[in-house]
mmCIF file of C-alpha atoms in Angstrom:
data_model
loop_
_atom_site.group_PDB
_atom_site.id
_atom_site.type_symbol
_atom_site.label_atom_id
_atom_site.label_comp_id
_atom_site.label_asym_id
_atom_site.label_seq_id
_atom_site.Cartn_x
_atom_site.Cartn_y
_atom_site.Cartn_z
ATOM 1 C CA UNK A 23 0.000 0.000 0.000
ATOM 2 C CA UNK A 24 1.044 3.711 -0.511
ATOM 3 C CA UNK A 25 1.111 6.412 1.839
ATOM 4 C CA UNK A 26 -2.404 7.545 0.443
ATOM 5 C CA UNK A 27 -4.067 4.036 1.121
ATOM 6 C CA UNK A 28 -2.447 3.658 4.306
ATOM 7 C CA UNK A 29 -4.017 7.113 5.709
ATOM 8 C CA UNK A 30 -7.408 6.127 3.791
ATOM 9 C CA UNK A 31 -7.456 2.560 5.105
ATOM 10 C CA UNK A 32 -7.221 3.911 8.979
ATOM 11 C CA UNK A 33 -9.153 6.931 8.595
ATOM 12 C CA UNK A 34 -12.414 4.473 7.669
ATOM 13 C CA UNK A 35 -12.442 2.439 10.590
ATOM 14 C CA UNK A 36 -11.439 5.715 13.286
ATOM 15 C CA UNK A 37 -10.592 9.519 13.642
ATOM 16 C CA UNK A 38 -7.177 9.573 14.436
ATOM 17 C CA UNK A 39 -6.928 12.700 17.168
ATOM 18 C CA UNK A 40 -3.289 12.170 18.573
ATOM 19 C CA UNK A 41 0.249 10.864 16.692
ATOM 20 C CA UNK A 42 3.083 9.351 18.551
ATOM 21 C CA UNK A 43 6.251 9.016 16.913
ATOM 22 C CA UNK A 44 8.556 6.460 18.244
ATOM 23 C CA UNK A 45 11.884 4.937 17.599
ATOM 24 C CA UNK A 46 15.199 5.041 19.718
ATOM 25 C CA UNK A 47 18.584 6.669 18.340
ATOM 26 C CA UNK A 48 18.987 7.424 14.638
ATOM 27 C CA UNK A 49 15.872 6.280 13.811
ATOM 28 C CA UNK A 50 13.500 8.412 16.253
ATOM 29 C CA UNK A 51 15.465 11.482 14.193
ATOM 30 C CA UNK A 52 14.063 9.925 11.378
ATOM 31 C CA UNK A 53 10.907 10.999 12.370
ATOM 32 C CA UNK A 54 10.765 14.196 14.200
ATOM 33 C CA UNK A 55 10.252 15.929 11.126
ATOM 34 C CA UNK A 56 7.018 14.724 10.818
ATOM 35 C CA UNK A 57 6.359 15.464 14.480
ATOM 36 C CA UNK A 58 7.571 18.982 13.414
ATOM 37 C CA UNK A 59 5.837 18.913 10.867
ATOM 38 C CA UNK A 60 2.356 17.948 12.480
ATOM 39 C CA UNK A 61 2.571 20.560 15.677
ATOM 40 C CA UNK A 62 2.994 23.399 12.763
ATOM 41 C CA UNK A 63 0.405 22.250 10.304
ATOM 42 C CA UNK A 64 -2.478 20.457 12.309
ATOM 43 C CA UNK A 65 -5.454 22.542 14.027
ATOM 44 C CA UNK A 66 -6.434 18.668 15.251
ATOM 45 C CA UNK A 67 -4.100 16.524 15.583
ATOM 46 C CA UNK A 68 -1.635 15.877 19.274
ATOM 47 C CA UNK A 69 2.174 14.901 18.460
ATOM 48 C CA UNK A 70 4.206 13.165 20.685
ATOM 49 C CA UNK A 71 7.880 11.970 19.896
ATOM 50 C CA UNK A 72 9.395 9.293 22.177
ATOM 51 C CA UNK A 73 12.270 7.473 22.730
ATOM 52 C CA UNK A 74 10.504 3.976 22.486
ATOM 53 C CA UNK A 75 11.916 2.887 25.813
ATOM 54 C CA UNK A 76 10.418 6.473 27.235
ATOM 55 C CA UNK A 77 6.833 5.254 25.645
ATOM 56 C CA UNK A 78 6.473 2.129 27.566
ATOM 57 C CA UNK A 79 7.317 3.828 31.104
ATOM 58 C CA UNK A 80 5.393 6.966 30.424
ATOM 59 C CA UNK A 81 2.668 6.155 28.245
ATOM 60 C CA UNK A 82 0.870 9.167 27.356
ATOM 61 C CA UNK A 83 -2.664 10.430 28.922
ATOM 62 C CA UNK A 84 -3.952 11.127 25.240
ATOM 63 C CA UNK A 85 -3.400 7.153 24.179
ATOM 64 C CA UNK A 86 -6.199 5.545 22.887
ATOM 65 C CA UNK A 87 -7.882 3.642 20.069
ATOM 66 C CA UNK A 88 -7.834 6.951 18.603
ATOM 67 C CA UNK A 89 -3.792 7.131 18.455
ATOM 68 C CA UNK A 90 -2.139 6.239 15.703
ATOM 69 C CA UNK A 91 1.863 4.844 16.125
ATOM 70 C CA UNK A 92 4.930 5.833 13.965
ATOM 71 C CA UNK A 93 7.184 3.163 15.089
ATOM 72 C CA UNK A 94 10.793 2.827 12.867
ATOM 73 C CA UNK A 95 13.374 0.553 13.744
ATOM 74 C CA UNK A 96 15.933 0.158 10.727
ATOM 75 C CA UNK A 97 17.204 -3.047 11.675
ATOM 76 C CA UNK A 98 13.601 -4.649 12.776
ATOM 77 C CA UNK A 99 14.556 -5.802 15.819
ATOM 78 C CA UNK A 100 15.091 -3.155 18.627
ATOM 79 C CA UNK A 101 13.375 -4.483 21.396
ATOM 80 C CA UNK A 102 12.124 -1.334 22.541
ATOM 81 C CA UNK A 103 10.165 -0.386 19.464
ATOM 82 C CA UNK A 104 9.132 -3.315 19.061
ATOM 83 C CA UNK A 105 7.691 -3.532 22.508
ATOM 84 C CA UNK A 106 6.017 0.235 21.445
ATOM 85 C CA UNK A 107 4.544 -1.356 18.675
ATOM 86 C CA UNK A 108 3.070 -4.292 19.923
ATOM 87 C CA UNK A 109 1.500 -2.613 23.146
ATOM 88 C CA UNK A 110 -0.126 0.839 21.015
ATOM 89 C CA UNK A 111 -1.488 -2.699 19.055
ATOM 90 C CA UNK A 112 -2.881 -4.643 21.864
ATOM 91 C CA UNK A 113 -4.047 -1.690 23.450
ATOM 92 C CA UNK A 114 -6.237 -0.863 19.676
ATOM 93 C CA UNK A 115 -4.379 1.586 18.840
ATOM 94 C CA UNK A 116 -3.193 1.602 14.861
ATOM 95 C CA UNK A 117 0.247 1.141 13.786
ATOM 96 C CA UNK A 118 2.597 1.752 11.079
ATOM 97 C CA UNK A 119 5.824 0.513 11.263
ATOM 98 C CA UNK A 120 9.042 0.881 9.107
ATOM 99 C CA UNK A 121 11.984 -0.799 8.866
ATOM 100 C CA UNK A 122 14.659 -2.011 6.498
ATOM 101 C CA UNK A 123 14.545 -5.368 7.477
ATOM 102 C CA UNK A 124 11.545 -7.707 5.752
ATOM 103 C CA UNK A 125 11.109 -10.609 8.108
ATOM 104 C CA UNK A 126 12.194 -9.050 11.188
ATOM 105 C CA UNK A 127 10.286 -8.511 14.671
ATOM 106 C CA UNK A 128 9.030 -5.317 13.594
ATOM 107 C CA UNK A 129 7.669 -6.363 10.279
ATOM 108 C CA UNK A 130 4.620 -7.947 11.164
ATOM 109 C CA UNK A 131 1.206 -8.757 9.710
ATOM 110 C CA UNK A 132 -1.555 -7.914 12.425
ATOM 111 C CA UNK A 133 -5.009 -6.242 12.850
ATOM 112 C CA UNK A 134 -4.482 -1.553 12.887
ATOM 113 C CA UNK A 135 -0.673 -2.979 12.146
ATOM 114 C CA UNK A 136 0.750 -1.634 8.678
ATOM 115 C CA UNK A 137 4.386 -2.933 8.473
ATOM 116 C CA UNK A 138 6.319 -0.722 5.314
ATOM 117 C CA UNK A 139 9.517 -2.055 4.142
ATOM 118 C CA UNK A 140 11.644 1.387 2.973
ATOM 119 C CA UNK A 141 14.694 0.470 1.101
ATOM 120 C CA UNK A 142 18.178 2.139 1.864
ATOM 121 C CA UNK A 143 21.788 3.404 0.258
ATOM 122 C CA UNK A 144 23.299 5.607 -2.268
ATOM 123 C CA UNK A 145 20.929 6.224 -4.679
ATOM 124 C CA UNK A 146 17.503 5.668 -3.121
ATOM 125 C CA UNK A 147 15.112 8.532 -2.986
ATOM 126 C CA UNK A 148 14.562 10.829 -0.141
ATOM 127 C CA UNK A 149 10.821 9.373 -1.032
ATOM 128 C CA UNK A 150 11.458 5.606 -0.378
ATOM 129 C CA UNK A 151 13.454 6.340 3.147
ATOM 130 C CA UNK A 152 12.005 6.889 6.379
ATOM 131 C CA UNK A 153 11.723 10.742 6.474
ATOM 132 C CA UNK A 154 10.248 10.998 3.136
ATOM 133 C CA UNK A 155 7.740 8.185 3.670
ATOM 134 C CA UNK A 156 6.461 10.072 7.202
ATOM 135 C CA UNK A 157 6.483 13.187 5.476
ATOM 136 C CA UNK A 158 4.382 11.773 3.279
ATOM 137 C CA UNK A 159 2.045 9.788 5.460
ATOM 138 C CA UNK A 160 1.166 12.875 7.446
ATOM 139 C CA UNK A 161 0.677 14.854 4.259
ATOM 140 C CA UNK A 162 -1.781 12.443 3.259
ATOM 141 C CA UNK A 163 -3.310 12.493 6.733
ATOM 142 C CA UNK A 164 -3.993 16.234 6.878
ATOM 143 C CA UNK A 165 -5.413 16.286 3.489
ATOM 144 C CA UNK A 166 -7.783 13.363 4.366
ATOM 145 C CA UNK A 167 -8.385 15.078 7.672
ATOM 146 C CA UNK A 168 -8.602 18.762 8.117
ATOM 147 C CA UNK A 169 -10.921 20.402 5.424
ATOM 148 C CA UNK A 170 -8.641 23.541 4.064
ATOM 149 C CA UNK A 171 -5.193 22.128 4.457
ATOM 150 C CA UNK A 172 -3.289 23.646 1.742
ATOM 151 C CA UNK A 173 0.319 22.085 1.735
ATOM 152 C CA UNK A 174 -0.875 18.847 -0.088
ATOM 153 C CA UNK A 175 0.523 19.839 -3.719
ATOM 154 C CA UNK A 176 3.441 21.332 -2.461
ATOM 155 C CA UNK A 177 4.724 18.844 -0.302
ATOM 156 C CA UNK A 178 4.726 16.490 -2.935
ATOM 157 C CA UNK A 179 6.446 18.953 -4.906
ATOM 158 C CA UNK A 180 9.049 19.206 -2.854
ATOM 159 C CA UNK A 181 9.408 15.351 -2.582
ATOM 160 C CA UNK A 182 10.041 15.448 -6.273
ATOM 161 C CA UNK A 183 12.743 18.176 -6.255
ATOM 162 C CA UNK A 184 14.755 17.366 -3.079
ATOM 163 C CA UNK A 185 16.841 14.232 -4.598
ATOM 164 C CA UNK A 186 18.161 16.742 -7.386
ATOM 165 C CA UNK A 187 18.772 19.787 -4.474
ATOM 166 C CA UNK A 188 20.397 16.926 -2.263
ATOM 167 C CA UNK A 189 22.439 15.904 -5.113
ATOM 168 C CA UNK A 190 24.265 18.675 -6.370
ATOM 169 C CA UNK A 191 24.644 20.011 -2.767
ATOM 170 C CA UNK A 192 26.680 17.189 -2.319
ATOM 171 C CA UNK A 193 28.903 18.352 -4.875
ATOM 172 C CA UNK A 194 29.049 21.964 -3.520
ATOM 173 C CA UNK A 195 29.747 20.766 0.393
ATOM 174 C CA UNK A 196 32.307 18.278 -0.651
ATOM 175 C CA UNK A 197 35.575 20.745 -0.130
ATOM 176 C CA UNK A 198 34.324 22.135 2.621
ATOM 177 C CA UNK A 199 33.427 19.023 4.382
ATOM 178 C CA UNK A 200 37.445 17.600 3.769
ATOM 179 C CA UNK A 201 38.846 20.922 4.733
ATOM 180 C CA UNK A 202 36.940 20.579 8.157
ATOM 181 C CA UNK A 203 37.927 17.016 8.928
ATOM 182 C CA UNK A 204 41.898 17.907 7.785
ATOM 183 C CA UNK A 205 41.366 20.773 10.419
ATOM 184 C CA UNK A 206 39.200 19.178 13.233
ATOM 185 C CA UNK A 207 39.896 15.448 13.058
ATOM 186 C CA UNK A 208 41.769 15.568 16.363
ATOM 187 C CA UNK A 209 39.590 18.187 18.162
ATOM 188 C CA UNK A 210 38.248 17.547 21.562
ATOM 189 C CA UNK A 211 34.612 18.282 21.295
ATOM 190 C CA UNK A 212 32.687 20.395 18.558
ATOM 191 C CA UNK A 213 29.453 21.996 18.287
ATOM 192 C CA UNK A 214 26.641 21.111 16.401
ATOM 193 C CA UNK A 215 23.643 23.789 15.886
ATOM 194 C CA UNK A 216 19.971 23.547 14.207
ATOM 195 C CA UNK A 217 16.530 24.876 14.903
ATOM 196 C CA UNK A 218 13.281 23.861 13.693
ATOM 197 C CA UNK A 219 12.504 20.687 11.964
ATOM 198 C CA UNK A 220 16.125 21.010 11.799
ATOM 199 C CA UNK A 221 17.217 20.437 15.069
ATOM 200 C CA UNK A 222 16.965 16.901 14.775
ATOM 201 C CA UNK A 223 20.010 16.512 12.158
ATOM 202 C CA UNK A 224 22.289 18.705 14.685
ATOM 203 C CA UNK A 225 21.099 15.921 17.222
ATOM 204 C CA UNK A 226 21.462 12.757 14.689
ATOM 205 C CA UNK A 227 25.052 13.899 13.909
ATOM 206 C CA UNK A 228 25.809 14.243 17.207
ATOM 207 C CA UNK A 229 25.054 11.041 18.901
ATOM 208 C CA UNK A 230 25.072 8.610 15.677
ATOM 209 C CA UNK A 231 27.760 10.143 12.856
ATOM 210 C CA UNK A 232 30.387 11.678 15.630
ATOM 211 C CA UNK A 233 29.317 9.926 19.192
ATOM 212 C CA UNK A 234 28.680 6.771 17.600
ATOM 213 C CA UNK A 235 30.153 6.134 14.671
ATOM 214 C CA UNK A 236 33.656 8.151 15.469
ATOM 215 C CA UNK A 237 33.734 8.211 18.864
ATOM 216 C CA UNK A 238 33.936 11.507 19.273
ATOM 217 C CA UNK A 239 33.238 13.993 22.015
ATOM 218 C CA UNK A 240 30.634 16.478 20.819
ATOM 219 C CA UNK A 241 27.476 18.368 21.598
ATOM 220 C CA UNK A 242 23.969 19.099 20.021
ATOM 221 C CA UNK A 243 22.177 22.780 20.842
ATOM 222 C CA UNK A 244 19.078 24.133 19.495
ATOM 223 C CA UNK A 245 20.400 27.725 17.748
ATOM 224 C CA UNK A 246 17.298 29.396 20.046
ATOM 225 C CA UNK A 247 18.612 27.813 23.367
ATOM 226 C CA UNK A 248 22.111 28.512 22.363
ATOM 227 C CA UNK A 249 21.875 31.862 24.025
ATOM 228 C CA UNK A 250 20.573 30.619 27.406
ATOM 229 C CA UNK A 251 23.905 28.938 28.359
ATOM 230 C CA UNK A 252 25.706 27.675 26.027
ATOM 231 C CA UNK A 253 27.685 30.535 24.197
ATOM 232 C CA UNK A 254 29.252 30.850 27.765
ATOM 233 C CA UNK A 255 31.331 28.103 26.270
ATOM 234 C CA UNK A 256 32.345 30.145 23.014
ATOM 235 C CA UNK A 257 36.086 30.774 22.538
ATOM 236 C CA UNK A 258 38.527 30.654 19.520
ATOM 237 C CA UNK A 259 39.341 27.336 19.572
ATOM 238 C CA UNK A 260 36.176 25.172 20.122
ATOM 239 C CA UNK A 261 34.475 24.362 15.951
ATOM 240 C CA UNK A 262 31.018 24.862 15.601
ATOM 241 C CA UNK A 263 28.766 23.784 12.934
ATOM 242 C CA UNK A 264 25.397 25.271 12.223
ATOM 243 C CA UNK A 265 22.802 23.732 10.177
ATOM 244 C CA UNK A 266 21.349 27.285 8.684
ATOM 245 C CA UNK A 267 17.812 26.254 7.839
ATOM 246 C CA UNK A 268 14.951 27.445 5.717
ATOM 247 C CA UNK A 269 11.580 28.265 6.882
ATOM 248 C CA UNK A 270 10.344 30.171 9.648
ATOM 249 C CA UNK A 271 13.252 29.413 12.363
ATOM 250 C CA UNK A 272 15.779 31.008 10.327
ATOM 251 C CA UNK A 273 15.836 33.623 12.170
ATOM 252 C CA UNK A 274 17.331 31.605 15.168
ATOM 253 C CA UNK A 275 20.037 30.413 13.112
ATOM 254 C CA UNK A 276 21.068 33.961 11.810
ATOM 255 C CA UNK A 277 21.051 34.955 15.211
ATOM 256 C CA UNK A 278 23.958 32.284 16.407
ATOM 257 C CA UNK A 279 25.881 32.901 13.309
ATOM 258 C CA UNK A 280 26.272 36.659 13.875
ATOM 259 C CA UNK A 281 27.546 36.059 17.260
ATOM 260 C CA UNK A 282 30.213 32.776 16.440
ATOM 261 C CA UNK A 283 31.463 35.769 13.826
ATOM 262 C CA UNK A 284 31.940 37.770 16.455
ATOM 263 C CA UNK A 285 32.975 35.516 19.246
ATOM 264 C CA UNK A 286 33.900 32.054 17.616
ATOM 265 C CA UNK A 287 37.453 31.448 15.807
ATOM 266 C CA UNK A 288 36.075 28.179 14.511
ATOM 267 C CA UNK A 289 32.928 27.874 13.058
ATOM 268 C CA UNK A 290 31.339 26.124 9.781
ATOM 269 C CA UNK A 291 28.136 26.997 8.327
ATOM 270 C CA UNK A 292 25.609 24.777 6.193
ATOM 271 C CA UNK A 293 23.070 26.982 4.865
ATOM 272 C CA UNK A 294 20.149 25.727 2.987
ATOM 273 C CA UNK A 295 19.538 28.163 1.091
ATOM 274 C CA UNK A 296 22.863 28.130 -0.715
ATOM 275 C CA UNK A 297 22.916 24.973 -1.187
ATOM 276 C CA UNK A 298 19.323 25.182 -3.458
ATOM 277 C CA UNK A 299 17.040 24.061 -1.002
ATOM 278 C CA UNK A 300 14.823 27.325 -2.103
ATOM 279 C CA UNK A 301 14.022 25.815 -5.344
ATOM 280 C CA UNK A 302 10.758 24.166 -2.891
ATOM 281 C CA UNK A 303 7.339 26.520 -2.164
ATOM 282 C CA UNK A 304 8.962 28.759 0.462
ATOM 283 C CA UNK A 305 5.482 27.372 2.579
ATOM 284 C CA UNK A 306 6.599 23.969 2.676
ATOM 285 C CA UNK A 307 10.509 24.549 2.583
ATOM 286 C CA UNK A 308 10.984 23.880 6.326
ATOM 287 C CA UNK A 309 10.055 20.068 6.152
ATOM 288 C CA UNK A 310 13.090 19.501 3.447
ATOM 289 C CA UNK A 311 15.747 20.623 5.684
ATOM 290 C CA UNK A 312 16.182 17.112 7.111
ATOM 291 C CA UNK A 313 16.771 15.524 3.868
ATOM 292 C CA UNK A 314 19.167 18.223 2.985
ATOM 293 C CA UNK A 315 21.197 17.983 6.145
ATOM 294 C CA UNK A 316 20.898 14.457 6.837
ATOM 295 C CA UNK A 317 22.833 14.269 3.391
ATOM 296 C CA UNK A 318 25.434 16.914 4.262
ATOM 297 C CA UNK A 319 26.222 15.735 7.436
ATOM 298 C CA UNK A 320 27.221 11.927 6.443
ATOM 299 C CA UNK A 321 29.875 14.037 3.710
ATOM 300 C CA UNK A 322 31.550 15.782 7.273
ATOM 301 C CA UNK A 323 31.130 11.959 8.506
ATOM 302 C CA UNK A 324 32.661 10.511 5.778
ATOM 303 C CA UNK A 325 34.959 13.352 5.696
ATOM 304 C CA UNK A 326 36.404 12.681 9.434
ATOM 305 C CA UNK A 327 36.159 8.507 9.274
ATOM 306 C CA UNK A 328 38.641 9.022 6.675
ATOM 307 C CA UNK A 329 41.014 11.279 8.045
ATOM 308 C CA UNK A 330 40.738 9.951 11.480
ATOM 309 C CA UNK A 331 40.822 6.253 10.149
ATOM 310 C CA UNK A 332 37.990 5.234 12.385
ATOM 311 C CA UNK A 333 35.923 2.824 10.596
ATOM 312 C CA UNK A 334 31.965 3.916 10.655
ATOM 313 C CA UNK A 335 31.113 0.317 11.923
ATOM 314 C CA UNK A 336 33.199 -0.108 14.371
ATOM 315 C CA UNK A 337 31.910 -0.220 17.860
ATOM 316 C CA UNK A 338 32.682 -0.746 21.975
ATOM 317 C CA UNK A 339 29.599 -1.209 23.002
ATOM 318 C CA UNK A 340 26.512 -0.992 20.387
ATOM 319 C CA UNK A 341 25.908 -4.586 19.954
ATOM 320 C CA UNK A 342 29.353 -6.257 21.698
ATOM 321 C CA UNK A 343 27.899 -6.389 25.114
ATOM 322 C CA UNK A 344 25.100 -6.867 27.232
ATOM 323 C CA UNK A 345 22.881 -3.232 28.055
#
């Protein structure tokens, strides 16, 4: 089924009022831009996004029959989401659930359970991965759902433009991303700043590309909370990167780059906007910012696993021992 059948098939049987997203590491950054995307766009609709683990010791007040689960797991078979799953199912809630892995725990066949397969790598669409199909789901569930929601052309749109933007960015970022590693490879913690749906690729590079996959020391900040402690820690040594959005939290991010000119010696800035991403409706840019930035940030990735000749699959802990 496609996104459009899924929303219709649910939307017959009950009226969806509340959305929790759920997942645990990269994957729960996979879909905050749809819970972005929801608490901006919806007049209806309640968003939650959980760490899966969170969901099933603080299940929310507004779960009910009425709820309908995001649940993405790219493997299948983290227990935690697939615990999340299985309880919003028992409990008559209706689930979809992605994951890259056909035949695994997550990929099941049950009453209100919708199990998409997405596929993965170079050279799949923005469309056929995780963020692009909850982009899309939600689209389809605010045009089935709210009478005079006016995004529904555009975000699809956009989901036919963004491989092309993603693709020659990739070109255009590819110095800039060596030049960084060659200069930072060996630097004891770095920055990383977003805003908006944004935010969440500041946090996925943080703990997955750099915490996880290169052991390095590092820290995530929202550009608007940036100024409410953190610049305290500003010098001329420290690198930053900020993820310079479009859409309406701009704003934040131009605000934290005119101060790192001012007060940072290091800092790097990704800005969507000159990178093409305002070749989408300027009302629906906002929600392609994860695509974009997902992209760039696996270039700095790539970028520091080679010059720090840390491996992106090697690991101490993430599946070596018991936790």
């Amino acid at each position: 089924m496609n996104e459009k059948s899924i929303i219709a098939n649910i939307l017959a049987h009950k009226k969806i009022d509340t959305v929790i997203f759920t997942a645990c590491g990269g994957s729960l950054t996979d879909l905050y831009n749809g819970h972005f995307f929801l608490q901006c766009e919806s007049a209806k609709i309640r968003s939650y996004w959980m760490n899966a683990s969170e969901f099933l010791n603080a299940v929310p007040k507004a779960f009910s029959e009425n709820t309908l689960m995001i649940a993405c797991s790219h493997s299948g078979n983290t227990a935690e989401t697939v615990q999340a799953a299985l309880y919003a199912q028992k409990h008559g809630a209706s689930v979809v659930a992605l994951t890259f892995n056909a035949g695994s725990k997550l990929d099941l066949q049950l009453p209100d359970y919708t199990s998409i397969v997405y596929e993965w790598g170079d050279g799949v669409s923005s469309r056929n991965k995780p963020e692009g199909i909850v982009l899309a789901l939600m689209n389809e569930l605010l045009a089935q759902n709210e009478p005079g929601y006016a995004l529904y052309e555009a975000i699809n749109n956009g989901l036919d433009k963004i491989d092309g933007i993603v693709a020659s960015a990739c070109k255009k970022i590819q110095n800039s991303a060596w030049l960084f590693a060659q200069a930072h490879h060996d630097a004891p913690m770095i920055y990383i700043l977003g805003s908006g749906a944004a935010f969440s690729q500041a946090y996925a590079m943080a703990i997955c590309s750099l915490q996880e996959m290169q052991w390095m020391d590092c820290c995530y900040i929202h550009s608007g909370e940036y100024f409410h402690g953190p610049f305290e820690c500003t010098d001329g040594k420290t690198p930053y990167i900020l993820m310079k959005s479009l859409g309406k939290t701009r704003a934040l991010d131009e605000r934290a780059e005119a101060f790192l000119a001012k007060y940072a010696g290091n800092y790097e800035v990704i800005d969507a906007k000159e990178l093409g991403l305002d070749a989408i409706a300027p009302e629906a840019v906002e929600y392609f910012n994860c695509a974009l930035f997902y992209k760039m940030a696996c270039k700095y990735r790539d970028a520091l696993d080679y010059t720090r000749r840390h491996p992106l699959d090697m690991r101490r802990y993430m599946g070596i021992v018991s936790y």
